[in-house]
Structures are given as structure tokens and as C-alpha cells.
mmCIF file of C-alpha atoms and ligand atoms in Angstrom:
data_model
loop_
_atom_site.group_PDB
_atom_site.id
_atom_site.type_symbol
_atom_site.label_atom_id
_atom_site.label_comp_id
_atom_site.label_asym_id
_atom_site.label_seq_id
_atom_site.Cartn_x
_atom_site.Cartn_y
_atom_site.Cartn_z
ATOM 1 C CA UNK A 1 27.526 88.017 -39.157
ATOM 2 C CA UNK A 2 29.158 89.983 -36.376
ATOM 3 C CA UNK A 3 28.841 88.524 -32.922
ATOM 4 C CA UNK A 4 27.909 90.798 -30.023
ATOM 5 C CA UNK A 5 27.938 88.114 -27.326
ATOM 6 C CA UNK A 6 31.070 89.271 -25.486
ATOM 7 C CA UNK A 7 29.692 92.776 -25.326
ATOM 8 C CA UNK A 8 26.263 91.579 -24.143
ATOM 9 C CA UNK A 9 27.934 89.495 -21.434
ATOM 10 C CA UNK A 10 29.491 92.668 -20.006
ATOM 11 C CA UNK A 11 26.111 94.430 -19.989
ATOM 12 C CA UNK A 12 24.557 91.466 -18.192
ATOM 13 C CA UNK A 13 27.374 91.447 -15.618
ATOM 14 C CA UNK A 14 26.865 95.179 -15.006
ATOM 15 C CA UNK A 15 23.144 94.611 -14.504
ATOM 16 C CA UNK A 16 23.781 91.822 -12.019
ATOM 17 C CA UNK A 17 26.372 93.838 -10.108
ATOM 18 C CA UNK A 18 23.878 96.679 -9.685
ATOM 19 C CA UNK A 19 21.130 94.327 -8.525
ATOM 20 C CA UNK A 20 23.450 92.829 -5.912
ATOM 21 C CA UNK A 21 23.747 96.338 -4.507
ATOM 22 C CA UNK A 22 19.956 96.781 -4.402
ATOM 23 C CA UNK A 23 19.936 94.510 -1.335
ATOM 24 C CA UNK A 24 21.038 97.543 0.685
ATOM 25 C CA UNK A 25 18.046 99.565 -0.578
ATOM 26 C CA UNK A 26 15.349 97.065 0.455
ATOM 27 C CA UNK A 27 14.505 98.877 3.731
ATOM 28 C CA UNK A 28 13.962 102.115 1.788
ATOM 29 C CA UNK A 29 11.870 100.364 -0.880
ATOM 30 C CA UNK A 30 9.756 98.891 1.912
ATOM 31 C CA UNK A 31 9.263 102.377 3.383
ATOM 32 C CA UNK A 32 8.194 103.828 0.025
ATOM 33 C CA UNK A 33 5.733 100.966 -0.441
ATOM 34 C CA UNK A 34 4.298 101.699 3.006
ATOM 35 C CA UNK A 35 4.052 105.437 2.210
ATOM 36 C CA UNK A 36 2.062 104.599 -0.940
ATOM 37 C CA UNK A 37 -0.221 102.263 1.021
ATOM 38 C CA UNK A 38 -0.794 105.111 3.517
ATOM 39 C CA UNK A 39 -1.548 107.478 0.620
ATOM 40 C CA UNK A 40 -4.230 105.188 -0.822
ATOM 41 C CA UNK A 41 -5.615 104.417 2.666
ATOM 42 C CA UNK A 42 -6.219 108.130 3.339
ATOM 43 C CA UNK A 43 -8.012 108.511 -0.002
ATOM 44 C CA UNK A 44 -5.084 109.917 -1.976
ATOM 45 C CA UNK A 45 -3.959 109.004 -5.481
ATOM 46 C CA UNK A 46 -0.536 108.344 -6.984
ATOM 47 C CA UNK A 47 0.835 110.611 -9.732
ATOM 48 C CA UNK A 48 3.894 109.556 -11.744
ATOM 49 C CA UNK A 49 6.113 111.226 -14.319
ATOM 50 C CA UNK A 50 9.425 111.010 -16.176
ATOM 51 C CA UNK A 51 10.982 111.481 -19.629
ATOM 52 C CA UNK A 52 11.689 108.824 -22.251
ATOM 53 C CA UNK A 53 12.263 105.432 -20.654
ATOM 54 C CA UNK A 54 11.050 106.910 -17.361
ATOM 55 C CA UNK A 55 7.794 108.004 -19.040
ATOM 56 C CA UNK A 56 7.379 104.355 -20.064
ATOM 57 C CA UNK A 57 8.058 103.323 -16.444
ATOM 58 C CA UNK A 58 5.471 105.842 -15.184
ATOM 59 C CA UNK A 59 2.838 104.362 -17.481
ATOM 60 C CA UNK A 60 3.881 100.809 -16.685
ATOM 61 C CA UNK A 61 3.458 101.366 -12.935
ATOM 62 C CA UNK A 62 0.157 103.271 -13.346
ATOM 63 C CA UNK A 63 -1.138 100.355 -15.464
ATOM 64 C CA UNK A 64 -0.281 97.854 -12.714
ATOM 65 C CA UNK A 65 -2.103 99.984 -10.116
ATOM 66 C CA UNK A 66 -5.218 100.986 -12.090
ATOM 67 C CA UNK A 67 -5.451 97.630 -13.842
ATOM 68 C CA UNK A 68 -3.971 94.676 -12.058
ATOM 69 C CA UNK A 69 -0.547 93.578 -10.918
ATOM 70 C CA UNK A 70 -0.962 90.021 -9.552
ATOM 71 C CA UNK A 71 -4.185 90.098 -7.560
ATOM 72 C CA UNK A 72 -7.892 90.499 -8.317
ATOM 73 C CA UNK A 73 -9.002 93.659 -6.472
ATOM 74 C CA UNK A 74 -10.678 96.992 -7.194
ATOM 75 C CA UNK A 75 -8.893 99.477 -9.457
ATOM 76 C CA UNK A 76 -6.684 101.797 -7.423
ATOM 77 C CA UNK A 77 -6.020 105.461 -8.308
ATOM 78 C CA UNK A 78 -2.803 106.244 -10.193
ATOM 79 C CA UNK A 79 -2.212 108.647 -13.091
ATOM 80 C CA UNK A 80 0.830 108.830 -15.360
ATOM 81 C CA UNK A 81 1.287 112.488 -16.331
ATOM 82 C CA UNK A 82 3.090 111.387 -19.516
ATOM 83 C CA UNK A 83 0.216 110.218 -21.672
ATOM 84 C CA UNK A 84 -1.988 113.112 -22.726
ATOM 85 C CA UNK A 85 -0.241 114.522 -25.775
ATOM 86 C CA UNK A 86 -2.799 117.310 -26.072
ATOM 87 C CA UNK A 87 -1.893 118.578 -22.606
ATOM 88 C CA UNK A 88 1.837 117.969 -23.098
ATOM 89 C CA UNK A 89 2.027 119.759 -26.464
ATOM 90 C CA UNK A 90 -0.180 122.673 -25.419
ATOM 91 C CA UNK A 91 1.638 123.323 -22.153
ATOM 92 C CA UNK A 92 4.991 122.685 -23.858
ATOM 93 C CA UNK A 93 4.135 125.087 -26.663
ATOM 94 C CA UNK A 94 2.491 127.843 -24.584
ATOM 95 C CA UNK A 95 4.550 127.769 -21.374
ATOM 96 C CA UNK A 96 7.635 125.662 -22.156
ATOM 97 C CA UNK A 97 8.596 122.000 -21.981
ATOM 98 C CA UNK A 98 9.826 122.411 -18.421
ATOM 99 C CA UNK A 99 6.246 122.994 -17.246
ATOM 100 C CA UNK A 100 4.558 119.942 -18.835
ATOM 101 C CA UNK A 101 4.414 118.053 -15.527
ATOM 102 C CA UNK A 102 4.241 120.896 -12.986
ATOM 103 C CA UNK A 103 1.129 122.311 -14.673
ATOM 104 C CA UNK A 104 -0.577 118.930 -14.355
ATOM 105 C CA UNK A 105 0.461 118.624 -10.707
ATOM 106 C CA UNK A 106 -1.007 122.109 -10.083
ATOM 107 C CA UNK A 107 -4.245 120.937 -11.715
ATOM 108 C CA UNK A 108 -4.577 117.404 -10.361
ATOM 109 C CA UNK A 109 -2.661 117.035 -7.106
ATOM 110 C CA UNK A 110 -4.197 117.186 -3.608
ATOM 111 C CA UNK A 111 -2.362 117.163 -0.249
ATOM 112 C CA UNK A 112 -3.505 113.549 0.206
ATOM 113 C CA UNK A 113 -1.616 112.390 -2.903
ATOM 114 C CA UNK A 114 1.835 110.897 -3.498
ATOM 115 C CA UNK A 115 3.862 112.170 -6.450
ATOM 116 C CA UNK A 116 6.630 109.990 -7.916
ATOM 117 C CA UNK A 117 9.298 111.661 -10.061
ATOM 118 C CA UNK A 118 11.427 109.260 -12.135
ATOM 119 C CA UNK A 119 14.681 110.613 -13.594
ATOM 120 C CA UNK A 120 17.928 108.681 -13.948
ATOM 121 C CA UNK A 121 20.033 111.840 -13.633
ATOM 122 C CA UNK A 122 17.800 113.373 -10.972
ATOM 123 C CA UNK A 123 18.047 116.616 -12.914
ATOM 124 C CA UNK A 124 15.340 116.694 -15.606
ATOM 125 C CA UNK A 125 13.902 120.137 -15.029
ATOM 126 C CA UNK A 126 10.288 119.271 -15.837
ATOM 127 C CA UNK A 127 10.341 116.581 -13.132
ATOM 128 C CA UNK A 128 12.137 118.840 -10.631
ATOM 129 C CA UNK A 129 9.565 121.639 -11.131
ATOM 130 C CA UNK A 130 6.667 119.243 -10.719
ATOM 131 C CA UNK A 131 8.051 117.919 -7.432
ATOM 132 C CA UNK A 132 8.492 121.509 -6.225
ATOM 133 C CA UNK A 133 4.811 122.190 -6.900
ATOM 134 C CA UNK A 134 3.808 118.903 -5.240
ATOM 135 C CA UNK A 135 5.748 119.962 -2.114
ATOM 136 C CA UNK A 136 3.995 123.339 -2.041
ATOM 137 C CA UNK A 137 0.665 121.508 -2.199
ATOM 138 C CA UNK A 138 1.766 119.283 0.690
ATOM 139 C CA UNK A 139 1.692 115.942 -1.135
ATOM 140 C CA UNK A 140 4.128 113.109 -0.324
ATOM 141 C CA UNK A 141 7.058 113.298 -2.759
ATOM 142 C CA UNK A 142 9.131 110.346 -3.933
ATOM 143 C CA UNK A 143 12.206 110.447 -6.182
ATOM 144 C CA UNK A 144 13.437 107.467 -8.223
ATOM 145 C CA UNK A 145 16.858 108.486 -9.468
ATOM 146 C CA UNK A 146 20.430 107.317 -10.049
ATOM 147 C CA UNK A 147 23.978 108.639 -9.742
ATOM 148 C CA UNK A 148 24.039 111.244 -6.984
ATOM 149 C CA UNK A 149 20.260 111.644 -7.022
ATOM 150 C CA UNK A 150 20.764 115.084 -8.563
ATOM 151 C CA UNK A 151 18.485 118.028 -7.755
ATOM 152 C CA UNK A 152 15.541 115.778 -7.028
ATOM 153 C CA UNK A 153 17.215 114.078 -4.062
ATOM 154 C CA UNK A 154 17.414 117.410 -2.249
ATOM 155 C CA UNK A 155 13.660 117.891 -2.617
ATOM 156 C CA UNK A 156 11.803 114.638 -2.035
ATOM 157 C CA UNK A 157 10.451 113.129 1.181
ATOM 158 C CA UNK A 158 11.658 109.700 0.007
ATOM 159 C CA UNK A 159 14.589 109.061 -2.317
ATOM 160 C CA UNK A 160 15.531 105.821 -3.992
ATOM 161 C CA UNK A 161 18.903 106.517 -5.616
ATOM 162 C CA UNK A 162 20.268 103.672 -7.774
ATOM 163 C CA UNK A 163 24.046 103.248 -7.318
ATOM 164 C CA UNK A 164 24.862 103.513 -11.055
ATOM 165 C CA UNK A 165 25.625 106.211 -13.602
ATOM 166 C CA UNK A 166 24.331 104.243 -16.618
ATOM 167 C CA UNK A 167 20.834 105.347 -17.671
ATOM 168 C CA UNK A 168 19.805 101.903 -18.980
ATOM 169 C CA UNK A 169 20.908 100.098 -15.796
ATOM 170 C CA UNK A 170 19.188 102.667 -13.575
ATOM 171 C CA UNK A 171 15.938 102.207 -15.534
ATOM 172 C CA UNK A 172 16.216 98.415 -15.194
ATOM 173 C CA UNK A 173 16.450 98.867 -11.419
ATOM 174 C CA UNK A 174 13.564 101.383 -11.416
ATOM 175 C CA UNK A 175 11.128 98.957 -13.011
ATOM 176 C CA UNK A 176 12.092 96.263 -10.492
ATOM 177 C CA UNK A 177 11.298 98.792 -7.758
ATOM 178 C CA UNK A 178 8.021 99.704 -9.476
ATOM 179 C CA UNK A 179 7.034 96.040 -9.424
ATOM 180 C CA UNK A 180 8.170 95.706 -5.787
ATOM 181 C CA UNK A 181 6.035 98.634 -4.748
ATOM 182 C CA UNK A 182 3.027 97.065 -6.516
ATOM 183 C CA UNK A 183 3.687 93.865 -4.564
ATOM 184 C CA UNK A 184 3.510 95.905 -1.363
ATOM 185 C CA UNK A 185 0.330 97.714 -2.490
ATOM 186 C CA UNK A 186 -1.353 94.352 -3.130
ATOM 187 C CA UNK A 187 -0.109 92.709 0.112
ATOM 188 C CA UNK A 188 -2.806 91.860 2.718
ATOM 189 C CA UNK B 1 4.802 100.010 10.293
ATOM 190 C CA UNK B 2 4.862 96.620 8.640
ATOM 191 C CA UNK B 3 8.162 95.531 7.160
ATOM 192 C CA UNK B 4 8.236 94.032 3.689
ATOM 193 C CA UNK B 5 12.001 93.477 3.508
ATOM 194 C CA UNK B 6 11.957 89.677 3.729
ATOM 195 C CA UNK B 7 9.418 89.528 0.953
ATOM 196 C CA UNK B 8 11.366 91.999 -1.232
ATOM 197 C CA UNK B 9 14.531 89.950 -0.699
ATOM 198 C CA UNK B 10 12.770 86.930 -2.249
ATOM 199 C CA UNK B 11 11.668 89.000 -5.261
ATOM 200 C CA UNK B 12 15.233 90.257 -5.722
ATOM 201 C CA UNK B 13 16.595 86.704 -5.520
ATOM 202 C CA UNK B 14 14.077 85.550 -8.140
ATOM 203 C CA UNK B 15 15.131 88.405 -10.430
ATOM 204 C CA UNK B 16 18.806 87.523 -10.040
ATOM 205 C CA UNK B 17 18.177 83.825 -10.651
ATOM 206 C CA UNK B 18 16.401 84.631 -13.905
ATOM 207 C CA UNK B 19 19.186 86.969 -15.046
ATOM 208 C CA UNK B 20 21.771 84.265 -14.376
ATOM 209 C CA UNK B 21 19.845 82.126 -16.875
ATOM 210 C CA UNK B 22 19.873 84.922 -19.487
ATOM 211 C CA UNK B 23 23.527 84.079 -20.115
ATOM 212 C CA UNK B 24 22.298 81.150 -22.235
ATOM 213 C CA UNK B 25 20.175 83.501 -24.372
ATOM 214 C CA UNK B 26 22.987 85.904 -25.330
ATOM 215 C CA UNK B 27 23.633 84.252 -28.729
ATOM 216 C CA UNK B 28 19.943 84.635 -29.613
ATOM 217 C CA UNK B 29 19.850 88.252 -28.398
ATOM 218 C CA UNK B 30 22.897 88.933 -30.579
ATOM 219 C CA UNK B 31 21.074 87.412 -33.572
ATOM 220 C CA UNK B 32 17.975 89.528 -32.988
ATOM 221 C CA UNK B 33 20.148 92.655 -32.740
ATOM 222 C CA UNK B 34 21.790 91.727 -36.046
ATOM 223 C CA UNK B 35 18.363 91.114 -37.660
ATOM 224 C CA UNK B 36 17.255 94.600 -36.578
ATOM 225 C CA UNK B 37 20.481 96.139 -37.930
ATOM 226 C CA UNK B 38 19.797 94.359 -41.244
ATOM 227 C CA UNK B 39 16.230 95.687 -41.229
ATOM 228 C CA UNK B 40 17.357 99.298 -40.805
ATOM 229 C CA UNK B 41 20.208 98.811 -43.325
ATOM 230 C CA UNK B 42 17.756 97.733 -46.046
ATOM 231 C CA UNK B 43 15.536 100.751 -45.351
ATOM 232 C CA UNK B 44 13.009 99.020 -43.130
ATOM 233 C CA UNK B 45 11.476 100.258 -39.891
ATOM 234 C CA UNK B 46 10.805 98.593 -36.553
ATOM 235 C CA UNK B 47 7.225 98.190 -35.274
ATOM 236 C CA UNK B 48 6.594 97.187 -31.653
ATOM 237 C CA UNK B 49 3.530 96.230 -29.650
ATOM 238 C CA UNK B 50 2.307 94.671 -26.416
ATOM 239 C CA UNK B 51 -0.305 95.095 -23.665
ATOM 240 C CA UNK B 52 0.099 96.778 -20.268
ATOM 241 C CA UNK B 53 3.709 96.602 -19.099
ATOM 242 C CA UNK B 54 4.666 95.359 -22.561
ATOM 243 C CA UNK B 55 3.031 98.427 -24.136
ATOM 244 C CA UNK B 56 5.297 100.488 -21.890
ATOM 245 C CA UNK B 57 8.274 98.417 -23.066
ATOM 246 C CA UNK B 58 7.282 98.956 -26.710
ATOM 247 C CA UNK B 59 7.243 102.725 -26.188
ATOM 248 C CA UNK B 60 10.433 102.644 -24.157
ATOM 249 C CA UNK B 61 12.331 100.843 -26.937
ATOM 250 C CA UNK B 62 10.838 103.020 -29.703
ATOM 251 C CA UNK B 63 11.937 106.092 -27.727
ATOM 252 C CA UNK B 64 15.527 104.823 -27.531
ATOM 253 C CA UNK B 65 15.574 104.191 -31.301
ATOM 254 C CA UNK B 66 13.823 107.338 -32.567
ATOM 255 C CA UNK B 67 15.409 109.540 -29.925
ATOM 256 C CA UNK B 68 18.724 108.429 -28.522
ATOM 257 C CA UNK B 69 20.003 105.501 -26.514
ATOM 258 C CA UNK B 70 23.672 106.267 -25.724
ATOM 259 C CA UNK B 71 25.089 107.752 -28.907
ATOM 260 C CA UNK B 72 24.597 110.922 -30.946
ATOM 261 C CA UNK B 73 23.338 109.767 -34.379
ATOM 262 C CA UNK B 74 20.406 110.377 -36.715
ATOM 263 C CA UNK B 75 16.924 109.351 -35.573
ATOM 264 C CA UNK B 76 16.157 105.790 -36.641
ATOM 265 C CA UNK B 77 12.688 104.533 -37.620
ATOM 266 C CA UNK B 78 10.662 102.733 -34.942
ATOM 267 C CA UNK B 79 6.954 102.994 -34.122
ATOM 268 C CA UNK B 80 5.194 101.729 -31.007
ATOM 269 C CA UNK B 81 1.677 100.681 -32.061
ATOM 270 C CA UNK B 82 0.449 101.279 -28.504
ATOM 271 C CA UNK B 83 0.261 105.050 -28.367
ATOM 272 C CA UNK B 84 -2.489 106.389 -30.615
ATOM 273 C CA UNK B 85 -5.586 106.148 -28.473
ATOM 274 C CA UNK B 86 -7.774 107.406 -31.331
ATOM 275 C CA UNK B 87 -6.715 104.452 -33.489
ATOM 276 C CA UNK B 88 -6.834 101.979 -30.595
ATOM 277 C CA UNK B 89 -10.313 103.018 -29.418
ATOM 278 C CA UNK B 90 -11.802 103.247 -32.912
ATOM 279 C CA UNK B 91 -10.445 99.884 -34.084
ATOM 280 C CA UNK B 92 -11.242 98.354 -30.672
ATOM 281 C CA UNK B 93 -14.788 99.690 -30.804
ATOM 282 C CA UNK B 94 -15.559 99.005 -34.476
ATOM 283 C CA UNK B 95 -13.681 95.721 -35.100
ATOM 284 C CA UNK B 96 -12.745 94.392 -31.630
ATOM 285 C CA UNK B 97 -9.838 94.751 -29.226
ATOM 286 C CA UNK B 98 -8.075 91.779 -30.801
ATOM 287 C CA UNK B 99 -7.542 93.801 -33.995
ATOM 288 C CA UNK B 100 -5.988 96.960 -32.491
ATOM 289 C CA UNK B 101 -2.449 95.971 -33.543
ATOM 290 C CA UNK B 102 -3.114 93.844 -36.653
ATOM 291 C CA UNK B 103 -5.022 96.709 -38.287
ATOM 292 C CA UNK B 104 -2.039 98.990 -37.756
ATOM 293 C CA UNK B 105 0.365 96.364 -39.132
ATOM 294 C CA UNK B 106 -1.874 96.061 -42.213
ATOM 295 C CA UNK B 107 -1.713 99.837 -42.629
ATOM 296 C CA UNK B 108 1.931 100.547 -41.774
ATOM 297 C CA UNK B 109 4.069 97.458 -42.334
ATOM 298 C CA UNK B 110 6.214 96.783 -45.424
ATOM 299 C CA UNK B 111 8.148 93.584 -46.277
ATOM 300 C CA UNK B 112 11.355 95.442 -45.351
ATOM 301 C CA UNK B 113 10.205 95.960 -41.753
ATOM 302 C CA UNK B 114 10.751 94.061 -38.515
ATOM 303 C CA UNK B 115 7.786 93.577 -36.170
ATOM 304 C CA UNK B 116 8.374 92.884 -32.482
ATOM 305 C CA UNK B 117 5.541 91.356 -30.444
ATOM 306 C CA UNK B 118 5.990 91.548 -26.665
ATOM 307 C CA UNK B 119 3.779 89.319 -24.516
ATOM 308 C CA UNK B 120 4.812 87.595 -21.295
ATOM 309 C CA UNK B 121 2.351 84.727 -21.850
ATOM 310 C CA UNK B 122 2.970 84.590 -25.594
ATOM 311 C CA UNK B 123 -0.793 84.350 -26.001
ATOM 312 C CA UNK B 124 -2.280 87.857 -26.089
ATOM 313 C CA UNK B 125 -4.533 87.537 -29.116
ATOM 314 C CA UNK B 126 -4.080 91.092 -30.402
ATOM 315 C CA UNK B 127 -0.295 90.529 -30.567
ATOM 316 C CA UNK B 128 -0.672 87.063 -32.136
ATOM 317 C CA UNK B 129 -2.998 88.427 -34.864
ATOM 318 C CA UNK B 130 -0.614 91.291 -35.646
ATOM 319 C CA UNK B 131 2.326 88.904 -36.040
ATOM 320 C CA UNK B 132 0.208 86.751 -38.373
ATOM 321 C CA UNK B 133 -0.457 89.792 -40.571
ATOM 322 C CA UNK B 134 3.234 90.788 -40.465
ATOM 323 C CA UNK B 135 4.155 87.273 -41.666
ATOM 324 C CA UNK B 136 1.678 87.508 -44.558
ATOM 325 C CA UNK B 137 3.291 90.807 -45.535
ATOM 326 C CA UNK B 138 6.719 89.155 -45.406
ATOM 327 C CA UNK B 139 8.247 91.262 -42.629
ATOM 328 C CA UNK B 140 10.768 89.864 -40.145
ATOM 329 C CA UNK B 141 8.897 88.765 -37.009
ATOM 330 C CA UNK B 142 10.347 88.714 -33.491
ATOM 331 C CA UNK B 143 8.645 87.447 -30.327
ATOM 332 C CA UNK B 144 9.636 88.514 -26.812
ATOM 333 C CA UNK B 145 7.791 86.146 -24.509
ATOM 334 C CA UNK B 146 8.091 84.033 -21.369
ATOM 335 C CA UNK B 147 6.954 80.645 -20.072
ATOM 336 C CA UNK B 148 6.575 78.293 -23.022
ATOM 337 C CA UNK B 149 6.539 81.162 -25.534
ATOM 338 C CA UNK B 150 2.855 80.426 -26.112
ATOM 339 C CA UNK B 151 1.215 80.836 -29.519
ATOM 340 C CA UNK B 152 3.683 83.521 -30.571
ATOM 341 C CA UNK B 153 6.700 81.204 -30.417
ATOM 342 C CA UNK B 154 5.162 79.004 -33.122
ATOM 343 C CA UNK B 155 4.859 81.994 -35.455
ATOM 344 C CA UNK B 156 7.929 84.231 -35.228
ATOM 345 C CA UNK B 157 11.190 84.106 -37.173
ATOM 346 C CA UNK B 158 13.066 84.893 -33.942
ATOM 347 C CA UNK B 159 11.916 83.999 -30.442
ATOM 348 C CA UNK B 160 13.359 85.209 -27.172
ATOM 349 C CA UNK B 161 11.548 83.182 -24.507
ATOM 350 C CA UNK B 162 12.346 84.172 -20.913
ATOM 351 C CA UNK B 163 12.679 81.108 -18.648
ATOM 352 C CA UNK B 164 10.119 82.317 -16.063
ATOM 353 C CA UNK B 165 6.377 82.157 -15.499
ATOM 354 C CA UNK B 166 6.162 85.394 -13.477
ATOM 355 C CA UNK B 167 4.930 88.339 -15.568
ATOM 356 C CA UNK B 168 6.916 90.968 -13.646
ATOM 357 C CA UNK B 169 10.194 89.031 -13.884
ATOM 358 C CA UNK B 170 9.674 88.367 -17.608
ATOM 359 C CA UNK B 171 9.102 92.100 -18.196
ATOM 360 C CA UNK B 172 12.267 92.951 -16.236
ATOM 361 C CA UNK B 173 14.211 90.654 -18.575
ATOM 362 C CA UNK B 174 12.464 92.093 -21.654
ATOM 363 C CA UNK B 175 13.579 95.651 -20.926
ATOM 364 C CA UNK B 176 17.169 94.469 -20.418
ATOM 365 C CA UNK B 177 16.922 92.813 -23.849
ATOM 366 C CA UNK B 178 15.405 95.976 -25.321
ATOM 367 C CA UNK B 179 18.396 97.938 -24.035
ATOM 368 C CA UNK B 180 20.811 95.261 -25.321
ATOM 369 C CA UNK B 181 19.306 95.439 -28.780
ATOM 370 C CA UNK B 182 19.687 99.244 -28.754
ATOM 371 C CA UNK B 183 23.344 98.749 -27.823
ATOM 372 C CA UNK B 184 23.729 96.539 -30.907
ATOM 373 C CA UNK B 185 21.861 99.040 -33.121
ATOM 374 C CA UNK B 186 24.233 101.799 -32.018
ATOM 375 C CA UNK B 187 27.425 99.675 -32.334
ATOM 376 C CA UNK B 188 29.866 100.713 -35.073
HETATM 377 O O1 LIG C 1 17.935 112.027 -16.834
HETATM 378 P P1 LIG C 1 16.564 111.526 -17.164
HETATM 379 O O2 LIG C 1 15.480 112.325 -16.473
HETATM 380 O O3 LIG C 1 16.411 110.048 -16.866
HETATM 381 O O4 LIG C 1 16.319 111.755 -18.720
HETATM 382 C C1 LIG C 1 16.769 110.840 -19.716
HETATM 383 C C2 LIG C 1 15.748 110.830 -20.840
HETATM 384 O O5 LIG C 1 15.642 112.078 -21.441
HETATM 385 C C3 LIG C 1 16.103 109.784 -21.904
HETATM 386 O O6 LIG C 1 17.376 110.090 -22.481
HETATM 387 C C4 LIG C 1 17.730 109.258 -23.594
HETATM 388 O O7 LIG C 1 16.799 109.466 -24.623
HETATM 389 C C5 LIG C 1 17.720 107.777 -23.210
HETATM 390 O O8 LIG C 1 18.803 107.523 -22.345
HETATM 391 C C6 LIG C 1 16.404 107.412 -22.517
HETATM 392 O O9 LIG C 1 16.421 106.081 -22.030
HETATM 393 C C7 LIG C 1 16.127 108.364 -21.370
HETATM 394 O O10 LIG C 1 14.884 108.049 -20.751
HETATM 395 O O1 LIG C 2 0.425 87.999 -21.348
HETATM 396 P P1 LIG C 2 0.753 89.427 -21.731
HETATM 397 O O2 LIG C 2 0.603 89.632 -23.215
HETATM 398 O O3 LIG C 2 2.091 89.861 -21.232
HETATM 399 O O4 LIG C 2 -0.376 90.337 -21.087
HETATM 400 C C1 LIG C 2 -0.309 90.803 -19.748
HETATM 401 C C2 LIG C 2 -0.911 92.200 -19.676
HETATM 402 O O5 LIG C 2 -2.283 92.171 -20.039
HETATM 403 C C3 LIG C 2 -0.772 92.805 -18.296
HETATM 404 O O6 LIG C 2 -1.478 92.005 -17.337
HETATM 405 C C4 LIG C 2 -1.537 92.592 -16.024
HETATM 406 O O7 LIG C 2 -2.262 93.783 -16.110
HETATM 407 C C5 LIG C 2 -0.138 92.890 -15.484
HETATM 408 O O8 LIG C 2 0.495 91.668 -15.196
HETATM 409 C C6 LIG C 2 0.675 93.686 -16.506
HETATM 410 O O9 LIG C 2 2.017 93.847 -16.072
HETATM 411 C C7 LIG C 2 0.660 92.985 -17.853
HETATM 412 O O10 LIG C 2 1.381 93.731 -18.822
#
């Protein structure tokens, strides 16, 4: 049997190096958490979207907010725009895959809401278009990205840009941030 | 504005402490990666399941395998049992929520397959029942858990038990392991 341990050790070291750098982002994570608290306090809801692993992160975070993270409390309003395959395939088929999220933002988003776009490159066009529509509506926009932050970082009110160019590592940091934001939402 | 930075710093430290301990699990992660390579090599497929954040992880990992992780290659067979809401609501409604995964394993699993149950407590009954059915079928069974490993750790052929009792931290380790296993699947 081949042994992948040396290789895995390098991946683990890369993960830990990135997380050491997250220390510098804590003030920004705190600000995003506060912006989401403000959104819910004014009666807004949280919309989330992303492709692939970032779709999974969108659903993970929505589940923590609608269901429960750590605390017993009422269900809070969050919607992952990645789950309704009837909407996604109809909009994708009739208008194009780049509109699968923006169409839903057009339909569901109010100026009171916060819209979170998750893309490791910052450049997935369906996420970029959706954030553009959210801005037109006047919602709070938040980008979770990596690398340079890509196109999204030029658009959003709040940007959390992971200092890495490796998709997997960026996603691992994103879900830590998702959990952190849920901690802030559930704080007294 | 309230400042959550001190609190976030503690969460980050807890994450890093857990990941330092993952070093000791690398041989087991390597073994699980090899078991999944063997499964695909013999013509089997990979089934994944979990609740909440672990459902998101199941879909995340299936997406990396069916789609692409880092490398251009053919699509490989993985199915997250967490996505078909028609199946989940009909089985949940007619038989009970505890059968939503086991019914799908009964329907979809062959002895060539590998079945991955993801549960931070190790005790979610719908995951436990599905692993029991997978064992009866003769598939390879893999548990991704935390804490003591719970009921699942007594059942599975391979157990990756995260040394933490905090659901969020365990999930953060699980997605790192999911990525690591994809690295092994895509290795030459
Ligand atoms: O640049 P992003 O918006 O993060 O898009 C990446 C996704 O399309 C997916 O690409 C590959 O399939 C994998 O790296 C996935 O993890 C990723 O989510
Ligand atoms: O013990 P588990 O199988 O991991 O089940 C936990 C889940 O039901 C979910 O519980 C809460 O909703 C949250 O902690 C979620 O993150 C978790 O996935």
C-alpha cells in the first residue's frame, strides 16, 4: 500500500500557515458579524450563494442560522440560493447559468437584506452578477473570497479575502468564518 | 459597535489546537484514501451522508469527486444521499426520519461500494442505520466523527474520530479530511 502521509503533512502545514494569517482578519470578521446582526435586527434576511464547495458552504451556514448553531433560540431567516434545482435548471436553461443566482436575488432580495457571495477566485460570474443586482436593490453585500478577491472585491460593502490561492484552503477558511459569524449572531 | 475580536481569537486558537492534533491521524487518513482508491479501482462508487453541516460536507466531497478537485480527469462516481428532497421527505414521512439514508443505501449500494457516514457526535440514528445496512450489503464502511466516535465507531471498517467535542471544530476538521482524501484520489 502506498503511503500518502508525507504529502498529507504538507497539506496540513499549509492549512495551519493560512490559519495563522487569519489572526489579522479578525477585526473584519467581527465587523461582518455585526453587519449581519444589524441586518436581522432591522428585519432583513441573509441570502447566500456559491458554486461547488462554496454552494455546500452556503447551505451549511444557512442551516446553522435557520436551524441551530450552538444555542436554543428562534429560527432566524437565511436562504441558500443553491438548493432549488428546479429554479437553477430552469433559469440556467432559459437565461444562462450566469443568471442562476441574480434571478433569485431579483425575486427574493429586499433593501433590508444582506447578500453573501462565496467564491474562492472572486470571479465566478453567476456570483458577481447576483451581487451587482443586490447592490442595485440596496442590500448589504458581503464577499468571501481568496487570492486577490477578484471582481467581487471591487463590488462588495464588506470583503473577507483569504490570503491563499489554493481553492481547498480558502474553503477551509471560509467555513471557519461561517461558524465565527454564527457565533456572533448567537452572542447576547 | 460591539467588538467580538477577543472571542474570535479564542475560536481560532481552538481550531489551531485541534489541527495540531490531526498530525497523529495522518496515517489513518492515508489508509482511508487508499481504501477509497481501491473502491473506485474495483468499479465501486462512494456514497456519503450526514445531517446539517455534515450534509453540506457530504455534498461538498461528492462535488469534488464527480466534478473536479484539482486535476483534469474523468468524472468519478460519488453520490451524496442528502440532496433529493423528494426521497428524503417521502421516506421521512412514510417510514420515519431515521430511515432517510438507510433506505437509499438499500436501494443504491453494492458490495463494491464505500459508504461514508459523517456525524460529529457519532450518534445520529439515520447515519448509524445506513451504515448498518451498508455492512449487511458488504460495502466498505467509513465513519467521520468526533468526541468518542459514538455508536458509529463501533460499526465502521475505518474510523476517523476528531479529538474534539465542539461540533463546529469537528466539521472544520472533517472538510480538511474530505479535501485530503480527494488529493489521494487524484494522486498518480
Ligand atoms: O472560483 P470559485 O467561485 O470558488 O469556483 C470554484 C468551483 O467552481 C469549484 O471548482 C472545482 O470544482 C473545485 O475546486 C470546487 O471545490 C470548487 O468549489
Ligand atoms: O451529531 P451530528 O450527526 O453531527 O448532528 C448534528 C447536526 O444535526 C447539526 O446540529 C446543529 O444543527 C448544528 O450543530 C449543525 O452544525 C449540525 O450539523
